[in-house]
Amino acid sequence: MRACIRFFVKCFVIGLYRAMCIVLPVNKKRIVFDSSLGKSYSGNPRHIFEYIVENGYQEKWECTWFYAKTPYPIPGDGYQFRYGRMRYLYYMATAKVWVFDCRQPSWLIKRKNCHYIQTWHGTPLKKLVLDMEDVFMKNESDIETYQSGFVKNVQIWDYLISQNPFSTVTFRRAFDYNKEMLEIGYPRNDILFSKNNEEDIRLLKRRLGLPRDKKILLYAPTFRDDEFAEKAGYKFSLGLSFDRLREALQDDYILIVKYHYLIMDYVDWFPYKGFIYHFDQSFDIAELFLVSDMLITDYSSVMFDYSILRRPMLFYAYDLEKYKNDLRGFYFDYEAEVPGPISTDTEELIRDIMSYDGDSYTERYDKFCEKYNAWDDGKASAKVVHLIEGLMKG
């Protein structure tokens, strides 16, 4: 019965949306945004949106942000509507410009005089779409269906942002993308240029409630494609002893935990109060980059963004062989290229944190930045808005 009801509701929603696309005119001043299908207020769409607000463009454009559960504390006087509801359908059907950072539902129609700017969400380390040999993701039945569905979705993108030459080549091949590539770096990284100073970092720490008398470790892992429960979503795979980290490091460090937007697990952080600070998807990770002294990650694309700051990075890859050989595979030699020590268990990670020697990674760090930060210059948001100005006139 429930399956029948869901099917009926989906058919009704699709029919209503398509009717709106036929009957309603496109609003030539309307832009819609979301990040992670409304699950967060962050990433490239956020920073493009905030550049619009800060530079007075809301006086001539109408900006709308979609959220998944509760509204976000967005600046300016833009609208916010719940993702997937009636007003979402209306604004999607009538917007002149879409700005998103991941795929949208396959049933959405992009109208002829609407423009879709796909910002994406990171330089790829893990193999993508047509480069993948198998798929383990939730709700994906087989690799052929996943690939064909993804490639079909890509065909409605008009613009795709790239962070570096490596991404341009990879996206074109892996996504079968043949339209305009915006080779401008990531808008979400503009803040790493404009706010990377003592005063702004001090103010950020105060706003986030972080102590100023300890060094800050940022732990930002990716998700594991095959680790999900049917109803709970992707799991937060620990693979790390937070008890042991606290015991060894709490005198000199605190730990910020920021996990991937796909991970739905709830972890009780209360026992670690005073040592672990958890920030959910309503917080922008670029701000957490700025306040941290070291990054701990695994196979996440955060490594490419964080390297702009030239701060220490440590790689906690407890399941490296499985991830590399069984799940996704990598686009480069992970062990040879990452600009920091690779740890495989908690004790090794603790030793790497306490004995980190930046000089031993200088050459590798230089090569890493040269390859992956080629186009980040702190002006990407302005370049996207300049593009939008032209589109609005068309």
mmCIF file of C-alpha atoms in Angstrom:
data_model
loop_
_atom_site.group_PDB
_atom_site.id
_atom_site.type_symbol
_atom_site.label_atom_id
_atom_site.label_comp_id
_atom_site.label_asym_id
_atom_site.label_seq_id
_atom_site.Cartn_x
_atom_site.Cartn_y
_atom_site.Cartn_z
ATOM 1 C CA MET A 1 0.000 0.000 0.000
ATOM 2 C CA ARG A 2 2.723 2.460 0.948
ATOM 3 C CA ALA A 3 4.593 1.704 -2.258
ATOM 4 C CA CYS A 4 1.438 2.436 -4.263
ATOM 5 C CA ILE A 5 0.910 5.722 -2.455
ATOM 6 C CA ARG A 6 4.527 6.769 -3.049
ATOM 7 C CA PHE A 7 4.194 5.901 -6.726
ATOM 8 C CA PHE A 8 0.989 7.931 -7.032
ATOM 9 C CA VAL A 9 2.514 10.929 -5.269
ATOM 10 C CA LYS A 10 5.599 10.802 -7.488
ATOM 11 C CA CYS A 11 3.476 10.677 -10.639
ATOM 12 C CA PHE A 12 1.403 13.605 -9.410
ATOM 13 C CA VAL A 13 4.493 15.678 -8.595
ATOM 14 C CA ILE A 14 6.090 14.983 -11.974
ATOM 15 C CA GLY A 15 2.873 15.795 -13.806
ATOM 16 C CA LEU A 16 2.386 19.021 -11.868
ATOM 17 C CA TYR A 17 5.949 20.145 -12.509
ATOM 18 C CA ARG A 18 5.693 19.465 -16.232
ATOM 19 C CA ALA A 19 2.402 21.343 -16.406
ATOM 20 C CA MET A 20 4.072 24.336 -14.725
ATOM 21 C CA CYS A 21 6.859 24.228 -17.312
ATOM 22 C CA ILE A 22 4.252 24.458 -20.093
ATOM 23 C CA VAL A 23 1.956 27.072 -18.589
ATOM 24 C CA LEU A 24 4.194 29.403 -16.565
ATOM 25 C CA PRO A 25 6.694 31.880 -18.048
ATOM 26 C CA VAL A 26 10.346 31.910 -17.018
ATOM 27 C CA ASN A 27 11.171 34.741 -14.611
ATOM 28 C CA LYS A 28 14.163 36.478 -16.175
ATOM 29 C CA LYS A 29 15.473 37.632 -12.772
ATOM 30 C CA ARG A 30 15.088 34.389 -10.807
ATOM 31 C CA ILE A 31 18.008 32.205 -9.610
ATOM 32 C CA VAL A 32 17.660 29.017 -7.540
ATOM 33 C CA PHE A 33 20.359 27.409 -5.403
ATOM 34 C CA ASP A 34 20.902 24.348 -3.292
ATOM 35 C CA SER A 35 23.780 22.310 -1.943
ATOM 36 C CA SER A 36 23.683 18.532 -1.585
ATOM 37 C CA LEU A 37 19.995 18.432 -2.578
ATOM 38 C CA GLY A 38 19.122 20.824 0.223
ATOM 39 C CA LYS A 39 20.992 18.862 2.890
ATOM 40 C CA SER A 40 23.444 21.689 3.578
ATOM 41 C CA TYR A 41 24.073 25.393 3.227
ATOM 42 C CA SER A 42 27.643 25.209 2.001
ATOM 43 C CA GLY A 43 29.976 24.627 -0.887
ATOM 44 C CA ASN A 44 30.214 26.453 -4.179
ATOM 45 C CA PRO A 45 26.512 27.445 -4.393
ATOM 46 C CA ARG A 46 26.692 29.094 -0.969
ATOM 47 C CA HIS A 47 29.682 31.217 -1.846
ATOM 48 C CA ILE A 48 28.231 32.280 -5.191
ATOM 49 C CA PHE A 49 24.981 33.190 -3.410
ATOM 50 C CA GLU A 50 26.794 35.164 -0.699
ATOM 51 C CA TYR A 51 28.860 37.049 -3.287
ATOM 52 C CA ILE A 52 25.566 38.086 -4.908
ATOM 53 C CA VAL A 53 24.236 39.311 -1.559
ATOM 54 C CA GLU A 54 27.424 41.102 -0.504
ATOM 55 C CA ASN A 55 27.714 42.939 -3.805
ATOM 56 C CA GLY A 56 24.163 44.198 -4.067
ATOM 57 C CA TYR A 57 22.889 41.986 -6.879
ATOM 58 C CA GLN A 58 19.762 41.071 -4.911
ATOM 59 C CA GLU A 59 18.429 44.486 -5.806
ATOM 60 C CA LYS A 60 17.919 43.275 -9.374
ATOM 61 C CA TRP A 61 17.806 39.470 -9.021
ATOM 62 C CA GLU A 62 15.504 37.217 -7.020
ATOM 63 C CA CYS A 63 17.474 34.479 -5.239
ATOM 64 C CA THR A 64 15.939 31.346 -3.712
ATOM 65 C CA TRP A 65 17.643 28.683 -1.587
ATOM 66 C CA PHE A 66 16.190 25.188 -1.136
ATOM 67 C CA TYR A 67 16.570 23.324 2.174
ATOM 68 C CA ALA A 68 15.873 19.695 3.096
ATOM 69 C CA LYS A 69 14.464 19.955 6.633
ATOM 70 C CA THR A 70 14.779 23.370 8.280
ATOM 71 C CA PRO A 71 15.668 26.806 6.866
ATOM 72 C CA TYR A 72 19.279 27.977 7.055
ATOM 73 C CA PRO A 73 20.512 31.305 8.458
ATOM 74 C CA ILE A 74 21.163 32.785 5.033
ATOM 75 C CA PRO A 75 22.128 36.444 4.564
ATOM 76 C CA GLY A 76 20.161 39.001 2.583
ATOM 77 C CA ASP A 77 16.488 38.915 1.719
ATOM 78 C CA GLY A 78 16.368 35.842 -0.504
ATOM 79 C CA TYR A 79 13.613 33.241 -0.263
ATOM 80 C CA GLN A 80 13.950 29.777 1.261
ATOM 81 C CA PHE A 81 11.669 26.884 0.419
ATOM 82 C CA ARG A 82 11.672 23.225 1.313
ATOM 83 C CA TYR A 83 13.218 20.911 -1.238
ATOM 84 C CA GLY A 84 10.702 18.817 -3.168
ATOM 85 C CA ARG A 85 7.571 20.675 -2.047
ATOM 86 C CA MET A 86 5.088 22.710 -4.094
ATOM 87 C CA ARG A 87 7.000 25.985 -4.082
ATOM 88 C CA TYR A 88 10.191 24.112 -4.975
ATOM 89 C CA LEU A 89 8.439 22.855 -8.107
ATOM 90 C CA TYR A 90 7.197 26.351 -8.944
ATOM 91 C CA TYR A 91 10.569 28.044 -8.547
ATOM 92 C CA MET A 92 12.423 25.291 -10.408
ATOM 93 C CA ALA A 93 9.959 25.544 -13.281
ATOM 94 C CA THR A 94 10.218 29.333 -13.564
ATOM 95 C CA ALA A 95 13.881 30.075 -12.739
ATOM 96 C CA LYS A 96 16.206 31.614 -15.302
ATOM 97 C CA VAL A 97 19.351 30.134 -13.700
ATOM 98 C CA TRP A 98 19.952 26.969 -11.661
ATOM 99 C CA VAL A 99 23.063 26.766 -9.448
ATOM 100 C CA PHE A 100 23.650 23.316 -7.893
ATOM 101 C CA ASP A 101 26.601 21.201 -6.779
ATOM 102 C CA CYS A 102 25.307 17.683 -7.483
ATOM 103 C CA ARG A 103 22.851 15.860 -9.723
ATOM 104 C CA GLN A 104 19.197 16.783 -9.538
ATOM 105 C CA PRO A 105 16.262 14.333 -9.894
ATOM 106 C CA SER A 106 16.131 12.779 -13.349
ATOM 107 C CA TRP A 107 12.486 13.777 -13.956
ATOM 108 C CA LEU A 108 13.211 17.502 -13.850
ATOM 109 C CA ILE A 109 12.855 19.361 -17.121
ATOM 110 C CA LYS A 110 15.260 22.204 -17.810
ATOM 111 C CA ARG A 111 13.501 24.641 -20.043
ATOM 112 C CA LYS A 112 15.052 25.983 -23.223
ATOM 113 C CA ASN A 113 15.665 29.489 -21.862
ATOM 114 C CA CYS A 114 16.886 28.302 -18.447
ATOM 115 C CA HIS A 115 20.627 27.971 -17.756
ATOM 116 C CA TYR A 116 22.135 25.304 -15.473
ATOM 117 C CA ILE A 117 25.455 26.022 -13.750
ATOM 118 C CA GLN A 118 26.769 22.792 -12.222
ATOM 119 C CA THR A 119 29.467 23.733 -9.712
ATOM 120 C CA TRP A 120 30.217 20.129 -8.654
ATOM 121 C CA HIS A 121 31.761 19.435 -5.252
ATOM 122 C CA GLY A 122 35.419 18.536 -5.573
ATOM 123 C CA THR A 123 38.445 17.524 -7.571
ATOM 124 C CA PRO A 124 38.148 13.757 -8.102
ATOM 125 C CA LEU A 125 40.498 11.392 -6.323
ATOM 126 C CA LYS A 126 38.072 8.456 -6.493
ATOM 127 C CA LYS A 127 37.000 7.143 -9.887
ATOM 128 C CA LEU A 128 33.772 8.566 -11.249
ATOM 129 C CA VAL A 129 30.889 7.242 -13.345
ATOM 130 C CA LEU A 130 32.223 5.981 -16.703
ATOM 131 C CA ASP A 131 35.623 5.221 -15.171
ATOM 132 C CA MET A 132 34.050 2.982 -12.507
ATOM 133 C CA GLU A 133 33.966 -0.788 -12.968
ATOM 134 C CA ASP A 134 31.307 -1.494 -10.340
ATOM 135 C CA VAL A 135 28.937 0.411 -8.070
ATOM 136 C CA PHE A 136 28.120 -0.173 -4.393
ATOM 137 C CA MET A 137 26.157 2.983 -3.648
ATOM 138 C CA LYS A 138 22.786 2.997 -1.968
ATOM 139 C CA ASN A 139 19.823 2.806 -4.390
ATOM 140 C CA GLU A 140 22.039 1.797 -7.322
ATOM 141 C CA SER A 141 21.354 -1.691 -8.692
ATOM 142 C CA ASP A 142 24.100 -2.158 -11.282
ATOM 143 C CA ILE A 143 26.924 -0.222 -12.893
ATOM 144 C CA GLU A 144 25.334 0.027 -16.361
ATOM 145 C CA THR A 145 22.111 1.580 -15.041
ATOM 146 C CA TYR A 146 24.051 3.966 -12.810
ATOM 147 C CA GLN A 147 26.301 5.110 -15.636
ATOM 148 C CA SER A 148 23.576 5.599 -18.205
ATOM 149 C CA GLY A 149 21.378 7.485 -15.725
ATOM 150 C CA PHE A 150 24.235 9.753 -14.685
ATOM 151 C CA VAL A 151 25.311 10.541 -18.250
ATOM 152 C CA LYS A 152 21.708 11.317 -19.227
ATOM 153 C CA ASN A 153 21.475 13.708 -16.279
ATOM 154 C CA VAL A 154 24.686 15.462 -17.318
ATOM 155 C CA GLN A 155 23.274 16.381 -20.711
ATOM 156 C CA ILE A 156 21.155 19.180 -19.210
ATOM 157 C CA TRP A 157 24.171 20.892 -17.623
ATOM 158 C CA ASP A 158 25.147 24.049 -19.518
ATOM 159 C CA TYR A 159 28.259 24.928 -17.504
ATOM 160 C CA LEU A 160 30.531 22.866 -15.251
ATOM 161 C CA ILE A 161 33.120 24.387 -12.920
ATOM 162 C CA SER A 162 36.608 22.870 -12.854
ATOM 163 C CA GLN A 163 39.285 23.457 -10.220
ATOM 164 C CA ASN A 164 42.301 22.409 -12.307
ATOM 165 C CA PRO A 165 43.373 20.908 -15.673
ATOM 166 C CA PHE A 166 43.256 17.405 -14.192
ATOM 167 C CA SER A 167 39.565 17.871 -13.313
ATOM 168 C CA THR A 168 38.709 19.211 -16.768
ATOM 169 C CA VAL A 169 40.093 16.130 -18.500
ATOM 170 C CA THR A 170 38.572 13.757 -15.946
ATOM 171 C CA PHE A 171 35.103 15.333 -15.928
ATOM 172 C CA ARG A 172 34.856 15.378 -19.709
ATOM 173 C CA ARG A 173 35.719 11.681 -19.917
ATOM 174 C CA ALA A 174 33.997 10.326 -16.796
ATOM 175 C CA PHE A 175 30.793 12.371 -17.195
ATOM 176 C CA ASP A 176 30.742 12.409 -21.007
ATOM 177 C CA TYR A 177 30.435 16.182 -20.663
ATOM 178 C CA ASN A 178 30.874 18.200 -23.854
ATOM 179 C CA LYS A 179 29.547 21.675 -23.060
ATOM 180 C CA GLU A 180 31.302 24.706 -21.563
ATOM 181 C CA MET A 181 33.847 24.115 -18.791
ATOM 182 C CA LEU A 182 34.376 27.039 -16.417
ATOM 183 C CA GLU A 183 38.079 26.697 -15.621
ATOM 184 C CA ILE A 184 38.070 29.169 -12.746
ATOM 185 C CA GLY A 185 38.722 27.248 -9.520
ATOM 186 C CA TYR A 186 36.111 26.775 -6.805
ATOM 187 C CA PRO A 187 34.006 29.626 -5.370
ATOM 188 C CA ARG A 188 34.005 27.869 -1.996
ATOM 189 C CA ASN A 189 37.769 28.429 -1.829
ATOM 190 C CA ASP A 190 37.615 32.205 -2.277
ATOM 191 C CA ILE A 191 37.356 32.547 1.490
ATOM 192 C CA LEU A 192 40.704 30.767 1.882
ATOM 193 C CA PHE A 193 42.265 33.802 0.226
ATOM 194 C CA SER A 194 40.165 36.621 1.685
ATOM 195 C CA LYS A 195 39.877 35.371 5.297
ATOM 196 C CA ASN A 196 43.246 33.714 5.849
ATOM 197 C CA ASN A 197 44.505 36.249 8.354
ATOM 198 C CA GLU A 198 44.858 36.419 12.128
ATOM 199 C CA GLU A 199 41.900 38.712 12.813
ATOM 200 C CA ASP A 200 39.333 36.871 10.679
ATOM 201 C CA ILE A 201 40.455 33.513 12.075
ATOM 202 C CA ARG A 202 40.143 34.840 15.628
ATOM 203 C CA LEU A 203 36.592 36.024 14.917
ATOM 204 C CA LEU A 204 35.710 32.683 13.322
ATOM 205 C CA LYS A 205 36.939 30.768 16.363
ATOM 206 C CA ARG A 206 34.852 32.966 18.623
ATOM 207 C CA ARG A 207 31.709 32.501 16.502
ATOM 208 C CA LEU A 208 32.204 28.735 16.364
ATOM 209 C CA GLY A 209 32.842 28.488 20.103
ATOM 210 C CA LEU A 210 36.363 27.103 19.754
ATOM 211 C CA PRO A 211 39.146 27.563 22.317
ATOM 212 C CA ARG A 212 42.116 29.701 21.361
ATOM 213 C CA ASP A 213 44.665 28.091 23.667
ATOM 214 C CA LYS A 214 44.897 24.728 21.865
ATOM 215 C CA LYS A 215 45.828 23.525 18.407
ATOM 216 C CA ILE A 216 42.921 22.413 16.265
ATOM 217 C CA LEU A 217 42.758 19.154 14.307
ATOM 218 C CA LEU A 218 40.061 18.877 11.632
ATOM 219 C CA TYR A 219 38.902 15.332 10.891
ATOM 220 C CA ALA A 220 36.979 15.243 7.585
ATOM 221 C CA PRO A 221 36.586 11.718 6.164
ATOM 222 C CA THR A 222 34.622 10.676 3.111
ATOM 223 C CA PHE A 223 31.851 8.067 3.025
ATOM 224 C CA ARG A 224 32.278 4.384 2.104
ATOM 225 C CA ASP A 225 30.094 3.368 -0.840
ATOM 226 C CA ASP A 226 29.242 -0.048 0.628
ATOM 227 C CA GLU A 227 28.597 0.962 4.245
ATOM 228 C CA PHE A 228 24.934 1.838 4.533
ATOM 229 C CA ALA A 229 21.799 0.530 6.201
ATOM 230 C CA GLU A 230 18.540 0.336 4.256
ATOM 231 C CA LYS A 231 16.791 3.014 6.317
ATOM 232 C CA ALA A 232 19.596 4.849 8.120
ATOM 233 C CA GLY A 233 21.610 5.956 5.099
ATOM 234 C CA TYR A 234 25.395 5.811 4.911
ATOM 235 C CA LYS A 235 27.148 4.880 8.130
ATOM 236 C CA PHE A 236 29.791 6.885 9.927
ATOM 237 C CA SER A 237 32.517 4.254 9.862
ATOM 238 C CA LEU A 238 34.669 4.961 12.870
ATOM 239 C CA GLY A 239 37.833 2.960 12.212
ATOM 240 C CA LEU A 240 39.369 5.299 14.756
ATOM 241 C CA SER A 241 39.485 5.329 18.557
ATOM 242 C CA PHE A 242 38.281 8.736 19.715
ATOM 243 C CA ASP A 243 38.892 7.591 23.298
ATOM 244 C CA ARG A 244 42.545 6.971 22.535
ATOM 245 C CA LEU A 245 42.875 10.249 20.648
ATOM 246 C CA ARG A 246 41.470 12.154 23.602
ATOM 247 C CA GLU A 247 43.731 10.372 26.057
ATOM 248 C CA ALA A 248 46.856 11.158 24.034
ATOM 249 C CA LEU A 249 46.100 14.630 22.661
ATOM 250 C CA GLN A 250 43.620 16.508 24.857
ATOM 251 C CA ASP A 251 46.255 18.550 26.707
ATOM 252 C CA ASP A 252 47.378 20.296 23.528
ATOM 253 C CA TYR A 253 44.677 19.700 20.905
ATOM 254 C CA ILE A 254 40.969 19.697 20.228
ATOM 255 C CA LEU A 255 39.360 17.739 17.383
ATOM 256 C CA ILE A 256 36.741 19.076 14.980
ATOM 257 C CA VAL A 257 34.697 16.351 13.282
ATOM 258 C CA LYS A 258 33.010 17.169 9.961
ATOM 259 C CA TYR A 259 31.727 14.245 7.940
ATOM 260 C CA HIS A 260 30.475 13.856 4.369
ATOM 261 C CA TYR A 261 26.940 15.081 3.611
ATOM 262 C CA LEU A 262 25.781 11.563 2.640
ATOM 263 C CA ILE A 263 26.433 10.174 6.110
ATOM 264 C CA MET A 264 23.233 10.114 8.133
ATOM 265 C CA ASP A 265 24.438 8.327 11.270
ATOM 266 C CA TYR A 266 24.022 10.063 14.576
ATOM 267 C CA VAL A 267 27.007 9.670 16.869
ATOM 268 C CA ASP A 268 26.766 10.678 20.534
ATOM 269 C CA TRP A 269 29.586 13.177 20.933
ATOM 270 C CA PHE A 270 28.624 14.213 24.467
ATOM 271 C CA PRO A 271 31.160 11.915 26.210
ATOM 272 C CA TYR A 272 33.910 13.786 24.333
ATOM 273 C CA LYS A 273 32.755 17.270 25.306
ATOM 274 C CA GLY A 274 35.673 19.674 25.550
ATOM 275 C CA PHE A 275 37.814 17.625 23.168
ATOM 276 C CA ILE A 276 35.591 16.877 20.149
ATOM 277 C CA TYR A 277 33.584 19.614 18.467
ATOM 278 C CA HIS A 278 31.105 18.258 15.916
ATOM 279 C CA PHE A 279 29.762 20.472 13.137
ATOM 280 C CA ASP A 280 26.869 19.287 10.996
ATOM 281 C CA GLN A 281 25.978 20.146 7.398
ATOM 282 C CA SER A 282 24.738 23.629 8.267
ATOM 283 C CA PHE A 283 28.379 24.686 8.778
ATOM 284 C CA ASP A 284 30.625 25.462 5.840
ATOM 285 C CA ILE A 285 33.793 23.406 5.799
ATOM 286 C CA ALA A 286 35.868 26.259 4.352
ATOM 287 C CA GLU A 287 35.495 28.085 7.668
ATOM 288 C CA LEU A 288 36.650 24.957 9.485
ATOM 289 C CA PHE A 289 39.691 24.847 7.190
ATOM 290 C CA LEU A 290 40.617 28.358 8.271
ATOM 291 C CA VAL A 291 40.437 27.715 12.021
ATOM 292 C CA SER A 292 42.300 24.381 11.935
ATOM 293 C CA ASP A 293 46.030 23.806 12.294
ATOM 294 C CA MET A 294 46.049 20.333 10.718
ATOM 295 C CA LEU A 295 43.712 18.335 8.499
ATOM 296 C CA ILE A 296 43.115 14.618 8.976
ATOM 297 C CA THR A 297 41.325 13.024 6.042
ATOM 298 C CA ASP A 298 41.341 9.828 4.008
ATOM 299 C CA TYR A 299 40.150 9.846 0.376
ATOM 300 C CA SER A 300 38.083 13.019 0.477
ATOM 301 C CA SER A 301 38.499 15.855 -2.009
ATOM 302 C CA VAL A 302 38.942 18.222 0.943
ATOM 303 C CA MET A 303 42.674 17.565 0.568
ATOM 304 C CA PHE A 304 42.738 19.566 -2.677
ATOM 305 C CA ASP A 305 41.038 22.583 -1.128
ATOM 306 C CA TYR A 306 42.928 22.514 2.161
ATOM 307 C CA SER A 307 46.283 22.425 0.385
ATOM 308 C CA ILE A 308 45.692 26.048 -0.685
ATOM 309 C CA LEU A 309 46.499 26.972 2.931
ATOM 310 C CA ARG A 310 49.763 25.000 2.855
ATOM 311 C CA ARG A 311 49.064 23.646 6.342
ATOM 312 C CA PRO A 312 49.880 20.103 7.516
ATOM 313 C CA MET A 313 47.735 17.266 6.195
ATOM 314 C CA LEU A 314 47.629 13.755 7.616
ATOM 315 C CA PHE A 315 45.961 10.806 5.904
ATOM 316 C CA TYR A 316 44.147 8.235 8.021
ATOM 317 C CA ALA A 317 43.654 5.383 5.544
ATOM 318 C CA TYR A 318 42.883 2.364 7.710
ATOM 319 C CA ASP A 319 41.115 0.612 4.802
ATOM 320 C CA LEU A 320 43.372 1.751 1.961
ATOM 321 C CA GLU A 321 43.675 -1.587 0.156
ATOM 322 C CA LYS A 322 39.926 -2.250 0.252
ATOM 323 C CA TYR A 323 39.028 1.259 -0.909
ATOM 324 C CA LYS A 324 41.638 1.274 -3.643
ATOM 325 C CA ASN A 325 41.078 -2.242 -4.981
ATOM 326 C CA ASP A 326 37.458 -3.129 -4.192
ATOM 327 C CA LEU A 327 35.334 0.019 -3.974
ATOM 328 C CA ARG A 328 36.317 2.924 -6.222
ATOM 329 C CA GLY A 329 39.957 2.928 -7.252
ATOM 330 C CA PHE A 330 42.030 6.103 -7.523
ATOM 331 C CA TYR A 331 43.017 8.406 -10.346
ATOM 332 C CA PHE A 332 46.577 8.726 -9.078
ATOM 333 C CA ASP A 333 49.114 6.924 -6.938
ATOM 334 C CA TYR A 334 47.719 7.796 -3.520
ATOM 335 C CA GLU A 335 50.720 6.651 -1.533
ATOM 336 C CA ALA A 336 53.177 8.497 -3.784
ATOM 337 C CA GLU A 337 51.322 11.804 -4.179
ATOM 338 C CA VAL A 338 49.502 12.752 -0.974
ATOM 339 C CA PRO A 339 51.605 15.446 0.767
ATOM 340 C CA GLY A 340 51.653 14.020 4.274
ATOM 341 C CA PRO A 341 52.051 10.848 6.344
ATOM 342 C CA ILE A 342 49.634 7.946 5.844
ATOM 343 C CA SER A 343 48.432 6.215 9.017
ATOM 344 C CA THR A 344 46.609 2.893 9.183
ATOM 345 C CA ASP A 345 45.628 2.705 12.855
ATOM 346 C CA THR A 346 44.978 5.095 15.741
ATOM 347 C CA GLU A 347 48.363 4.710 17.408
ATOM 348 C CA GLU A 348 50.177 5.438 14.161
ATOM 349 C CA LEU A 349 48.015 8.506 13.589
ATOM 350 C CA ILE A 350 48.819 9.822 17.062
ATOM 351 C CA ARG A 351 52.535 9.394 16.420
ATOM 352 C CA ASP A 352 52.244 11.161 13.057
ATOM 353 C CA ILE A 353 50.406 14.100 14.630
ATOM 354 C CA MET A 354 52.929 14.526 17.428
ATOM 355 C CA SER A 355 56.008 14.091 15.243
ATOM 356 C CA TYR A 356 54.872 15.848 12.070
ATOM 357 C CA ASP A 357 57.798 17.319 10.132
ATOM 358 C CA GLY A 358 56.632 19.673 7.395
ATOM 359 C CA ASP A 359 60.070 20.017 5.833
ATOM 360 C CA SER A 360 60.054 16.383 4.763
ATOM 361 C CA TYR A 361 56.935 16.986 2.634
ATOM 362 C CA THR A 362 57.831 20.341 1.073
ATOM 363 C CA GLU A 363 58.699 19.037 -2.388
ATOM 364 C CA ARG A 364 55.678 16.753 -2.565
ATOM 365 C CA TYR A 365 53.409 19.554 -1.304
ATOM 366 C CA ASP A 366 54.748 21.912 -3.989
ATOM 367 C CA LYS A 367 53.967 19.397 -6.755
ATOM 368 C CA PHE A 368 50.533 18.688 -5.299
ATOM 369 C CA CYS A 369 49.553 22.370 -5.254
ATOM 370 C CA GLU A 370 50.939 23.002 -8.713
ATOM 371 C CA LYS A 371 48.798 20.181 -10.110
ATOM 372 C CA TYR A 372 45.561 20.689 -8.197
ATOM 373 C CA ASN A 373 45.357 24.400 -7.272
ATOM 374 C CA ALA A 374 46.196 25.829 -10.685
ATOM 375 C CA TRP A 375 43.082 27.991 -11.057
ATOM 376 C CA ASP A 376 42.099 28.873 -7.478
ATOM 377 C CA ASP A 377 42.771 32.591 -7.091
ATOM 378 C CA GLY A 378 40.090 33.887 -4.723
ATOM 379 C CA LYS A 379 37.967 35.325 -7.560
ATOM 380 C CA ALA A 380 35.886 32.356 -8.714
ATOM 381 C CA SER A 381 32.593 33.642 -7.275
ATOM 382 C CA ALA A 382 33.001 36.950 -9.090
ATOM 383 C CA LYS A 383 33.604 35.096 -12.357
ATOM 384 C CA VAL A 384 30.435 33.033 -11.970
ATOM 385 C CA VAL A 385 28.368 36.119 -11.152
ATOM 386 C CA HIS A 386 29.792 37.863 -14.205
ATOM 387 C CA LEU A 387 28.583 34.886 -16.263
ATOM 388 C CA ILE A 388 25.128 35.110 -14.665
ATOM 389 C CA GLU A 389 24.943 38.801 -15.558
ATOM 390 C CA GLY A 390 25.345 37.875 -19.189
ATOM 391 C CA LEU A 391 22.780 35.074 -18.972
ATOM 392 C CA MET A 392 20.201 37.376 -17.396
ATOM 393 C CA LYS A 393 20.420 39.685 -20.402
ATOM 394 C CA GLY A 394 19.727 36.865 -22.833
#
